[in-house]
Amino acid sequence: MKADPRDLVIVGAGPAGMAAAVEAARLGLAVTVVDEGQGPGGQVHRAILGGPLSTGGLGADYEGGRALAEAFVVCRAERSFETAAFMIERRPGGFTVAASGPAGARLIPTRALLIATGALERPFPIPGWTLPGVMTAGAAQTLLKTSAMAPEGPIVLAGTGPLLLLLAAQYARLGTNIEALLDTTPSGAARRALPFLPEFLASPYLRKGLAVLVEARRGGRIVRRVTALAAEGVERIEAVRFTARGRTERIAAQTLLLHQGVVPQVHLAMASGAEHRWCEERLAFEPTLTPDGETSVQGLYVAGDSGGIAGAEASALAGALAARAIARSLGRPAPDDRTLRRALDRARRGRRFLDAYYRPADAFRIPADDVIACRCEEVTAGAIRAAAQAGAQGPNQAKAFTRAGMGPCQGRLCALTVTAIMAQATGLPPDEIGHARLRPPVKPVTLGEIAALAGKD
Amino acid sequence: MFQRLRDIRQPVRLTIDGEAVTADAGDSVMAAILASGIASFRRTPQSGAERGPYCGMGVCFDCLVTIDGRGNRQACLAVVREGMVVESGGARPAIGGP
């Protein structure tokens, strides 16, 4: 039984994936969208259609995703939620996507492929970060969006970046008190970001940022210049110990929410053979893309934050542009791009300032020897350093030395940390150290699901 | 350890570690477990350390639980369904099991 190939399969229904689907469907392409979530929106607009706080409390940026989500759910694309793309294979004239969903696994042949898997939060390896009750600010925000849930106190937020302040502001608005917000933005942030100040002043980020800051302040105590941070407890977190301006303090906490920016979710594109390079400004691996979003693999496109962090608005515009380029590559006419490109340039304005200002401190990115780097296999930074000193050439050899990256997450979370530790230990640039190699299936599937695929294509 | 700021709109009944729990339609299994007061979802196979959800979006695999007899399910991605049976503790699936 051979299905007719789709024109375009899109992985991810966040801003980039939704906008690409709407545009591609409008241009007459046969489109299938798969997403792991229950509905459209991605992480940023999660539960925007019908969620318990979808009509109030989370702010204009969140609610701003509704129009696109509404257009997406009525567009002529096939939508598969709770579905994970776990393998991509090249085939003559396109790709085959293997996806696992509620009805089992299936193979979707397609002419073109757009990966719009968005971002994940940068790992925040500190002592005690594996204790229950320590989670990312993004996880807490997801619980807010999907279930209108907030932690019971005392709550401590720690880290740097707009999302952390946004969560503090949202909690303040909803009446959830924060014990403290521990700001780890390193000294010198303003100096580093200064060259990008003019474009930041001309961007909407300034007004939005100031409003969020005022609200976040109302939520509780803010401690600046935090240079050391640890979660303490036995079976779960009981306290946070931190050092700010040379003074160490310990405060009781039931919940510690960590955040130090987001990085592209590159796993699927990397496993598909697309070239990725280290970006020193954003401290992350990013795919090499043409202005249309095509990777080094012909017909494989990446749009949105998985191609380099750009935010929801820029992601949606990049998704629409990629959809048009894909339509043209399949011989379909598409409108002139100039208006969209100008809008994309505008939406990207101010980003470099944020990247420079909220660049995480090395101390929180490259942990000390006794801190766990790989959460799955409980491998410390010290063990990875020792492997690098014993001659391990990169993350893939470090796996063999230490098992780092060989647990259930397959290195999704620790890969950046392992690369950073090895780069520091060897003095080599991250590009030479490389990223842990990702092999399909990039998402867990049962052998039964894979066996059931036999003979389907 | 998490509390609801809004009332449940569409109750879904499930069992978490033998206790009957009411969640809201659309809750992840992670949300339902956290709302029931449980912070530790499993123990690690290496050191036996307690773990709870970290990333909340399917990346870290720290929220693994057993759902309807199938082990190692990501609680943050699974959605609550009526009659679901959830077990924490990190039990692994039996060989030849479901």
Coordinates of C-alpha atoms in Angstrom, one line a residue:
Chain A
M1 CA 0.0 0.0 0.0
K2 CA 1.7 3.2 -1.1
A3 CA 0.3 6.5 -0.1
D4 CA 0.6 9.4 -2.7
P5 CA 3.4 11.7 -1.6
R6 CA 2.5 14.9 0.1
D7 CA 3.9 18.2 -1.3
L8 CA 5.1 19.3 2.2
V9 CA 5.3 17.8 5.6
I10 CA 5.8 20.3 8.4
V11 CA 7.1 19.1 11.8
G12 CA 5.9 21.5 14.5
A13 CA 2.7 23.6 14.9
G14 CA 4.2 26.6 16.6
P15 CA 4.3 30.0 15.0
A16 CA 6.7 29.0 12.1
G17 CA 4.9 25.7 11.4
M18 CA 1.4 27.2 11.6
A19 CA 2.2 30.1 9.3
A20 CA 4.0 27.8 6.8
A21 CA 1.0 25.5 6.7
V22 CA -1.5 28.3 6.2
E23 CA 0.6 29.8 3.4
A24 CA 1.4 26.5 1.7
A25 CA -2.2 25.4 1.8
R26 CA -3.3 28.7 0.3
L27 CA -0.8 28.2 -2.5
G28 CA -2.4 24.8 -3.3
L29 CA 0.1 22.5 -1.8
A30 CA -0.9 19.2 -0.1
V31 CA 0.3 19.7 3.4
T32 CA 0.6 17.5 6.5
V33 CA 1.6 19.0 9.9
V34 CA 2.6 16.8 12.8
D35 CA 3.1 18.1 16.3
E36 CA 3.7 16.4 19.7
G37 CA 1.2 18.7 21.5
Q38 CA -2.5 18.4 21.9
G39 CA -3.3 21.4 19.7
P40 CA -1.7 24.3 17.8
G41 CA 0.5 27.0 19.2
G42 CA 3.8 25.3 20.0
Q43 CA 5.3 26.2 23.4
V44 CA 4.8 30.0 23.1
H45 CA 1.1 29.9 22.3
R46 CA 0.4 26.6 24.0
A47 CA -3.3 26.0 24.6
I48 CA -4.2 29.3 23.0
L49 CA -7.4 27.8 21.6
G50 CA -9.5 26.9 24.6
G51 CA -6.9 26.8 27.3
P52 CA -8.0 27.9 30.8
L53 CA -6.1 31.2 30.6
S54 CA -6.4 31.6 26.8
T55 CA -8.5 34.8 27.2
G56 CA -6.8 36.6 30.0
G57 CA -4.0 36.7 32.5
L58 CA -1.0 35.7 30.4
G59 CA -0.6 38.9 28.3
A60 CA -0.9 40.3 24.8
D61 CA 2.1 38.4 23.3
Y62 CA 0.5 35.0 24.3
E63 CA -2.9 36.0 23.1
G64 CA -1.4 37.4 19.9
G65 CA -1.0 33.9 18.7
R66 CA -4.8 33.3 18.5
A67 CA -5.4 34.7 15.1
L68 CA -2.7 32.5 13.5
A69 CA -3.9 29.4 15.4
E70 CA -7.5 30.0 14.2
A71 CA -6.3 30.4 10.6
F72 CA -4.3 27.3 11.0
V73 CA -7.1 25.0 12.3
V74 CA -9.3 25.9 9.3
C75 CA -6.7 25.8 6.6
R76 CA -6.6 23.0 4.1
A77 CA -3.7 21.2 5.7
E78 CA -3.9 17.8 7.4
R79 CA -3.1 18.1 11.1
S80 CA -1.8 15.3 13.3
F81 CA -1.4 16.2 17.0
E82 CA 0.1 14.1 19.8
T83 CA 2.3 12.8 17.0
A84 CA 6.1 12.7 17.0
A85 CA 8.3 12.6 13.9
F86 CA 11.0 10.1 14.8
M87 CA 12.8 9.5 11.6
I88 CA 13.4 11.1 8.3
E89 CA 14.8 9.3 5.3
R90 CA 15.7 10.7 1.9
R91 CA 14.0 9.0 -1.0
P92 CA 14.1 9.8 -4.8
G93 CA 12.4 13.2 -5.2
G94 CA 11.9 13.8 -1.5
F95 CA 11.7 12.3 1.9
T96 CA 9.8 9.8 4.0
V97 CA 8.8 10.9 7.5
A98 CA 8.1 8.3 10.1
A99 CA 5.7 9.6 12.7
S100 CA 4.2 8.0 15.8
G101 CA 0.8 9.1 17.1
P102 CA -2.2 7.9 19.0
A103 CA -3.1 5.4 16.2
G104 CA 0.5 4.0 16.0
A105 CA 3.3 4.8 13.6
R106 CA 3.0 5.7 10.0
L107 CA 5.2 6.6 7.1
I108 CA 4.5 9.9 5.2
P109 CA 6.2 10.3 1.8
T110 CA 6.6 13.9 0.9
R111 CA 8.3 16.1 -1.8
A112 CA 9.6 18.7 0.7
L113 CA 10.0 18.9 4.4
L114 CA 9.9 21.9 6.8
I115 CA 11.3 21.4 10.3
A116 CA 9.8 23.9 12.7
T117 CA 10.6 22.3 16.0
G118 CA 11.2 25.5 17.9
A119 CA 13.4 25.9 20.9
L120 CA 14.2 24.3 24.2
E121 CA 15.5 25.9 27.3
R122 CA 19.3 26.0 27.6
P123 CA 20.4 23.6 30.3
F124 CA 21.1 25.2 33.7
P125 CA 23.5 22.7 35.4
I126 CA 23.9 23.8 39.1
P127 CA 24.3 21.7 42.2
G128 CA 21.0 20.0 43.1
W129 CA 19.3 20.8 39.7
T130 CA 18.1 17.2 39.5
L131 CA 16.0 17.4 42.8
P132 CA 12.2 17.1 42.4
G133 CA 10.8 20.6 42.6
V134 CA 13.5 22.1 40.5
M135 CA 12.2 22.7 37.0
T136 CA 12.5 25.1 34.1
A137 CA 10.6 28.4 34.0
G138 CA 9.2 27.1 30.7
A139 CA 7.8 24.0 32.3
A140 CA 6.0 26.1 35.0
Q141 CA 4.7 28.4 32.2
T142 CA 3.4 25.4 30.3
L143 CA 1.5 24.3 33.4
L144 CA 0.0 27.8 33.6
K145 CA -1.1 27.8 30.0
T146 CA -2.5 24.3 29.8
S147 CA -3.9 23.8 33.3
A148 CA -3.9 27.3 35.0
M149 CA -1.6 25.8 37.7
A150 CA 1.0 27.5 39.8
P151 CA 3.4 26.0 42.3
E152 CA 2.7 26.2 46.0
G153 CA 5.2 28.4 47.8
P154 CA 7.8 29.3 48.6
I155 CA 8.7 29.8 44.9
V156 CA 12.2 31.0 43.8
L157 CA 12.9 32.0 40.2
A158 CA 16.5 32.1 39.1
G159 CA 18.5 32.9 35.9
T160 CA 18.4 35.4 33.2
G161 CA 16.4 36.3 30.1
P162 CA 13.0 37.7 29.0
L163 CA 11.0 34.5 29.7
L164 CA 12.0 34.5 33.4
L165 CA 10.8 38.1 33.8
L166 CA 7.6 37.3 31.8
L167 CA 6.8 34.4 34.1
A168 CA 7.4 36.6 37.2
A169 CA 5.1 39.2 35.7
Q170 CA 2.4 36.5 34.9
Y171 CA 2.5 35.1 38.4
A172 CA 2.3 38.7 39.9
R173 CA -0.8 39.3 37.7
L174 CA -2.4 36.1 38.8
G175 CA -1.7 36.7 42.5
T176 CA 1.0 34.0 43.0
N177 CA 3.7 35.3 45.2
I178 CA 7.4 34.8 44.5
E179 CA 9.9 34.5 47.4
A180 CA 12.7 35.9 45.3
L181 CA 13.9 36.3 41.7
L182 CA 17.6 35.6 41.6
D183 CA 19.0 37.4 38.6
T184 CA 22.2 35.8 37.2
T185 CA 22.6 38.3 34.4
P186 CA 26.4 38.8 34.5
S187 CA 28.0 42.2 35.2
G188 CA 29.0 43.8 32.0
A189 CA 25.8 42.8 30.3
A190 CA 24.9 46.4 29.5
R191 CA 28.4 47.2 28.2
R192 CA 28.3 44.1 25.9
A193 CA 24.9 45.0 24.6
L194 CA 25.6 48.7 24.1
P195 CA 26.5 48.5 20.4
F196 CA 23.1 47.1 19.7
L197 CA 21.2 49.7 21.8
P198 CA 20.0 51.9 18.9
E199 CA 18.2 49.1 17.1
F200 CA 16.8 47.9 20.4
L201 CA 15.4 51.3 21.1
A202 CA 13.7 51.3 17.7
S203 CA 12.1 47.8 18.4
P204 CA 8.9 46.9 20.2
Y205 CA 11.0 44.9 22.7
L206 CA 11.8 48.1 24.7
R207 CA 8.2 48.9 25.5
K208 CA 7.2 45.3 26.1
G209 CA 10.3 44.7 28.3
L210 CA 9.7 47.7 30.5
A211 CA 6.1 46.8 31.1
V212 CA 7.1 43.2 32.0
L213 CA 9.9 44.5 34.3
V214 CA 7.5 46.8 36.2
E215 CA 5.1 43.9 36.8
A216 CA 7.8 41.4 37.7
R217 CA 9.1 43.8 40.4
R218 CA 5.6 43.9 41.9
G219 CA 5.8 40.1 42.3
G220 CA 8.5 39.9 44.9
R221 CA 12.1 40.5 45.9
I222 CA 14.6 40.7 43.0
V223 CA 18.3 40.0 43.8
R224 CA 20.8 41.1 41.2
R225 CA 24.3 40.0 40.4
V226 CA 23.8 36.4 41.5
T227 CA 27.1 34.6 40.8
A228 CA 26.5 31.2 42.5
L229 CA 23.4 29.1 42.9
A230 CA 22.6 25.7 44.3
A231 CA 19.4 23.7 45.1
E232 CA 19.5 21.9 48.4
G233 CA 17.4 19.1 49.8
V234 CA 17.4 15.3 50.2
E235 CA 14.4 13.8 48.4
R236 CA 13.2 17.1 47.0
I237 CA 14.3 20.7 47.0
E238 CA 14.1 22.4 50.4
A239 CA 16.2 25.5 50.0
V240 CA 18.2 27.6 47.5
R241 CA 21.7 28.8 48.4
F242 CA 23.0 31.7 46.4
T243 CA 25.8 34.2 46.4
A244 CA 25.2 37.8 45.2
R245 CA 27.8 40.6 45.4
G246 CA 30.0 38.3 47.6
R247 CA 27.3 37.5 50.2
T248 CA 25.9 34.0 50.5
E249 CA 22.3 33.5 51.6
R250 CA 20.1 30.4 52.0
I251 CA 16.3 30.7 51.5
A252 CA 13.7 28.0 52.0
A253 CA 12.0 26.9 48.7
Q254 CA 9.5 24.3 47.6
T255 CA 10.0 25.2 43.9
L256 CA 13.0 26.5 42.0
L257 CA 12.3 27.6 38.5
L258 CA 15.4 28.0 36.3
H259 CA 15.9 29.7 33.0
Q260 CA 18.8 31.1 31.1
G261 CA 17.5 31.5 27.6
V262 CA 16.4 29.2 24.8
V263 CA 18.4 27.4 22.1
P264 CA 17.3 25.8 18.8
Q265 CA 15.9 22.3 19.0
V266 CA 18.2 20.9 16.3
H267 CA 17.9 17.2 16.8
L268 CA 15.6 16.2 13.9
A269 CA 17.4 18.5 11.3
M270 CA 20.8 17.2 12.5
A271 CA 19.8 13.6 12.4
S272 CA 18.6 14.3 8.8
G273 CA 22.1 15.3 7.8
A274 CA 21.6 19.1 7.7
E275 CA 24.8 21.0 8.4
H276 CA 24.9 22.9 11.6
R277 CA 27.5 25.5 12.9
W278 CA 28.3 26.9 16.3
C279 CA 27.0 30.5 16.8
E280 CA 29.2 32.3 19.3
E281 CA 26.8 35.2 19.7
R282 CA 23.9 32.9 20.7
L283 CA 26.1 30.1 22.2
A284 CA 24.3 27.4 20.3
F285 CA 24.4 25.2 17.2
E286 CA 22.3 26.4 14.3
P287 CA 21.6 25.0 10.9
T288 CA 23.2 26.7 7.9
L289 CA 20.3 28.1 6.0
T290 CA 19.7 30.0 2.7
P291 CA 17.5 33.2 3.0
D292 CA 14.6 31.0 2.2
G293 CA 15.3 28.6 5.0
E294 CA 16.7 25.7 3.0
T295 CA 19.3 23.6 4.7
S296 CA 22.4 21.9 3.2
V297 CA 20.0 19.0 2.3
Q298 CA 18.0 19.9 -0.8
G299 CA 14.3 20.1 -0.2
L300 CA 14.8 20.2 3.6
Y301 CA 13.9 23.5 5.2
V302 CA 14.1 24.9 8.7
A303 CA 12.0 27.9 9.9
G304 CA 11.5 29.6 13.2
D305 CA 13.5 29.2 16.4
S306 CA 14.9 25.8 15.4
G307 CA 16.9 27.7 12.8
G308 CA 18.2 30.3 15.3
I309 CA 16.3 32.0 18.1
A310 CA 14.2 34.9 16.7
G311 CA 11.0 35.0 18.6
A312 CA 7.4 34.2 17.7
E313 CA 6.7 37.0 15.2
A314 CA 9.9 36.5 13.2
S315 CA 9.3 32.7 13.2
A316 CA 5.8 33.1 11.7
L317 CA 7.2 35.3 8.9
A318 CA 10.1 32.9 8.3
G319 CA 7.6 30.0 8.1
A320 CA 5.5 31.8 5.5
L321 CA 8.6 32.7 3.4
A322 CA 9.8 29.1 3.5
A323 CA 6.4 27.9 2.4
R324 CA 6.5 30.2 -0.6
A325 CA 10.0 29.0 -1.5
I326 CA 8.9 25.4 -1.3
A327 CA 5.9 26.1 -3.5
R328 CA 8.2 27.7 -6.1
S329 CA 10.6 24.8 -6.0
L330 CA 7.6 22.5 -6.7
G331 CA 6.7 24.6 -9.7
R332 CA 3.8 26.6 -8.2
P333 CA 3.6 30.3 -8.4
A334 CA 3.9 32.3 -5.2
P335 CA 3.6 36.0 -4.4
D336 CA 6.4 38.5 -4.3
D337 CA 8.3 38.3 -1.0
R338 CA 9.4 41.9 -0.5
T339 CA 6.7 42.9 2.0
L340 CA 7.2 39.7 4.1
R341 CA 11.0 40.2 4.0
R342 CA 10.7 43.8 5.2
A343 CA 8.4 42.6 8.0
L344 CA 10.9 39.9 8.9
D345 CA 13.8 42.4 9.1
R346 CA 11.6 44.6 11.4
A347 CA 10.7 41.6 13.6
R348 CA 14.3 40.7 14.0
R349 CA 15.3 44.2 15.2
G350 CA 16.4 44.3 18.8
R351 CA 17.3 40.6 18.9
R352 CA 21.1 41.2 19.0
F353 CA 20.7 43.5 22.0
L354 CA 18.8 40.8 23.8
D355 CA 21.3 38.1 22.8
A356 CA 24.2 40.2 24.1
Y357 CA 22.5 41.4 27.3
Y358 CA 21.1 38.1 28.4
R359 CA 24.1 36.0 27.4
P360 CA 24.4 33.5 30.2
A361 CA 27.5 33.5 32.5
D362 CA 30.1 30.8 31.8
A363 CA 29.8 29.6 35.4
F364 CA 26.2 28.6 34.8
R365 CA 26.9 27.1 31.4
I366 CA 30.1 25.1 32.1
P367 CA 29.6 23.5 35.5
A368 CA 32.1 22.7 38.2
D369 CA 33.4 19.1 38.5
D370 CA 30.9 17.9 41.1
V371 CA 27.8 19.0 39.2
I372 CA 25.7 16.5 37.2
A373 CA 25.9 17.4 33.5
C374 CA 24.0 14.4 32.0
R375 CA 20.9 14.0 34.1
C376 CA 19.9 10.7 32.6
E377 CA 23.1 8.8 33.3
E378 CA 24.1 11.0 36.3
V379 CA 27.4 11.9 34.8
T380 CA 29.3 14.8 36.4
A381 CA 31.1 17.6 34.6
G382 CA 34.3 16.3 36.2
A383 CA 33.9 12.9 34.5
I384 CA 33.4 14.6 31.2
R385 CA 36.5 16.8 31.8
A386 CA 38.5 13.7 32.7
A387 CA 37.4 12.0 29.5
A388 CA 38.4 15.0 27.4
Q389 CA 41.8 15.0 29.2
A390 CA 42.1 11.3 28.6
G391 CA 41.8 11.9 24.8
A392 CA 38.1 11.7 24.0
Q393 CA 37.8 13.8 20.8
G394 CA 34.2 14.9 21.2
P395 CA 30.8 14.2 22.6
N396 CA 30.5 10.9 20.7
Q397 CA 33.7 9.5 22.3
A398 CA 32.7 11.0 25.6
K399 CA 29.6 8.7 25.4
A400 CA 31.9 5.7 25.3
F401 CA 34.0 7.0 28.1
T402 CA 31.3 8.1 30.5
R403 CA 27.8 7.2 29.1
A404 CA 26.9 10.9 29.0
G405 CA 24.2 11.3 26.4
M406 CA 23.3 7.7 26.3
G407 CA 20.2 7.8 28.6
P408 CA 16.6 8.1 27.6
C409 CA 16.9 11.7 26.4
Q410 CA 19.8 10.6 24.0
G411 CA 21.7 13.8 24.8
R412 CA 19.0 16.2 23.8
L413 CA 19.3 18.1 27.1
C414 CA 23.0 17.7 27.9
A415 CA 24.6 18.0 24.5
L416 CA 25.3 21.7 24.8
T417 CA 26.8 21.2 28.3
V418 CA 29.0 18.4 27.2
T419 CA 30.3 20.4 24.2
A420 CA 30.9 23.4 26.4
I421 CA 32.8 21.4 29.0
M422 CA 35.0 19.6 26.4
A423 CA 35.7 22.9 24.5
Q424 CA 36.8 24.5 27.8
A425 CA 38.9 21.4 28.8
T426 CA 40.7 21.1 25.4
G427 CA 40.8 24.8 24.3
L428 CA 39.2 23.8 21.0
P429 CA 36.3 25.8 19.5
P430 CA 32.8 24.2 19.9
D431 CA 32.6 23.6 16.1
E432 CA 35.6 21.3 16.3
I433 CA 34.3 19.5 19.4
G434 CA 30.9 19.1 17.7
H435 CA 27.5 18.1 18.9
A436 CA 26.5 14.7 20.1
R437 CA 25.5 12.7 17.0
L438 CA 21.8 12.1 16.8
R439 CA 20.5 8.9 15.3
P440 CA 17.0 8.0 14.4
P441 CA 14.6 7.2 16.0
V442 CA 15.0 10.7 17.5
K443 CA 11.9 10.1 19.6
P444 CA 11.1 6.9 21.5
V445 CA 8.9 4.4 19.7
T446 CA 8.2 0.8 20.5
L447 CA 9.6 -2.0 18.5
G448 CA 6.0 -3.0 17.7
E449 CA 5.4 0.4 16.1
I450 CA 8.5 0.0 13.9
A451 CA 7.7 -3.6 13.0
A452 CA 4.2 -2.5 12.0
L453 CA 5.7 -0.1 9.4
A454 CA 7.3 -3.0 7.5
G455 CA 5.9 -3.2 4.0
K456 CA 4.1 0.1 4.3
D457 CA 6.5 1.9 1.9
Chain B
M1 CA 2.8 20.8 45.0
F2 CA 1.0 22.7 42.3
Q3 CA -2.4 24.3 42.8
R4 CA -5.1 25.2 40.4
L5 CA -5.8 28.9 40.0
R6 CA -9.1 28.1 38.1
D7 CA -11.9 25.6 38.7
I8 CA -11.9 22.3 36.8
R9 CA -14.1 22.8 33.7
Q10 CA -14.4 19.2 32.4
P11 CA -13.6 16.6 35.1
V12 CA -11.5 13.6 34.0
R13 CA -11.2 10.8 36.6
L14 CA -8.0 8.8 36.8
T15 CA -5.9 6.8 39.3
I16 CA -2.5 7.9 40.4
D17 CA -0.6 5.4 42.6
G18 CA -3.9 3.8 43.6
E19 CA -5.5 7.1 44.6
A20 CA -8.6 8.4 42.7
V21 CA -7.8 11.8 41.3
T22 CA -9.9 14.3 39.3
A23 CA -8.1 16.2 36.6
D24 CA -9.3 18.7 34.0
A25 CA -9.6 17.7 30.3
G26 CA -6.5 18.9 28.6
D27 CA -4.2 18.4 31.6
S28 CA -1.0 16.6 30.9
V29 CA -0.4 13.5 33.1
M30 CA 2.4 15.6 34.6
A31 CA 0.0 18.3 35.6
A32 CA -2.4 15.8 37.2
I33 CA 0.4 14.2 39.2
L34 CA 1.8 17.5 40.4
A35 CA -1.7 18.7 41.4
S36 CA -2.1 15.6 43.4
G37 CA 0.8 16.6 45.6
I38 CA 3.5 14.3 44.2
A39 CA 6.9 15.8 43.5
S40 CA 9.0 12.7 42.8
F41 CA 7.9 10.8 39.7
R42 CA 10.5 8.1 39.6
R43 CA 13.9 7.0 40.9
T44 CA 16.9 6.8 38.6
P45 CA 18.2 3.4 37.6
Q46 CA 21.8 4.4 38.5
S47 CA 21.8 5.8 42.0
G48 CA 18.1 5.5 42.9
A49 CA 17.8 9.3 43.2
E50 CA 14.3 10.9 43.2
R51 CA 13.3 12.7 40.0
G52 CA 10.4 14.9 39.0
P53 CA 9.7 16.8 35.8
Y54 CA 12.3 19.3 34.6
C55 CA 11.7 20.6 31.1
G56 CA 8.0 19.9 30.9
M57 CA 8.1 19.7 27.1
G58 CA 9.4 16.2 26.1
V59 CA 13.1 16.9 26.1
C60 CA 14.5 15.6 29.4
F61 CA 12.7 12.4 30.1
D62 CA 12.8 12.9 33.9
C63 CA 9.0 12.6 34.2
L64 CA 8.8 9.0 33.1
V65 CA 5.9 7.1 34.6
T66 CA 3.9 4.0 33.9
I67 CA 0.6 4.7 32.2
D68 CA -2.0 1.9 31.8
G69 CA 0.7 -0.7 32.3
R70 CA 3.1 0.7 29.7
G71 CA 6.3 1.9 31.3
N72 CA 8.6 4.8 30.6
R73 CA 5.9 7.2 29.3
Q74 CA 6.7 10.9 29.3
A75 CA 4.1 12.3 31.7
C76 CA 4.5 15.8 30.3
L77 CA 3.4 14.7 26.8
A78 CA 0.7 12.3 27.7
V79 CA -2.8 13.7 28.1
V80 CA -5.2 12.6 30.9
R81 CA -8.0 10.2 29.8
E82 CA -11.0 8.9 31.7
G83 CA -10.1 5.8 33.7
M84 CA -6.3 6.1 33.1
V85 CA -4.1 4.3 35.6
V86 CA -0.8 6.1 36.4
E87 CA 2.0 4.7 38.5
S88 CA 5.0 6.7 39.5
G89 CA 8.3 5.2 40.8
G90 CA 10.0 4.4 37.5
A91 CA 8.9 0.8 37.1
R92 CA 10.2 -0.7 33.9
P93 CA 8.0 -2.6 31.6
A94 CA 8.2 -6.4 32.0
I95 CA 9.8 -8.2 29.1
G96 CA 6.9 -9.5 26.9
G97 CA 4.5 -7.0 28.6
P98 CA 2.3 -4.5 26.9

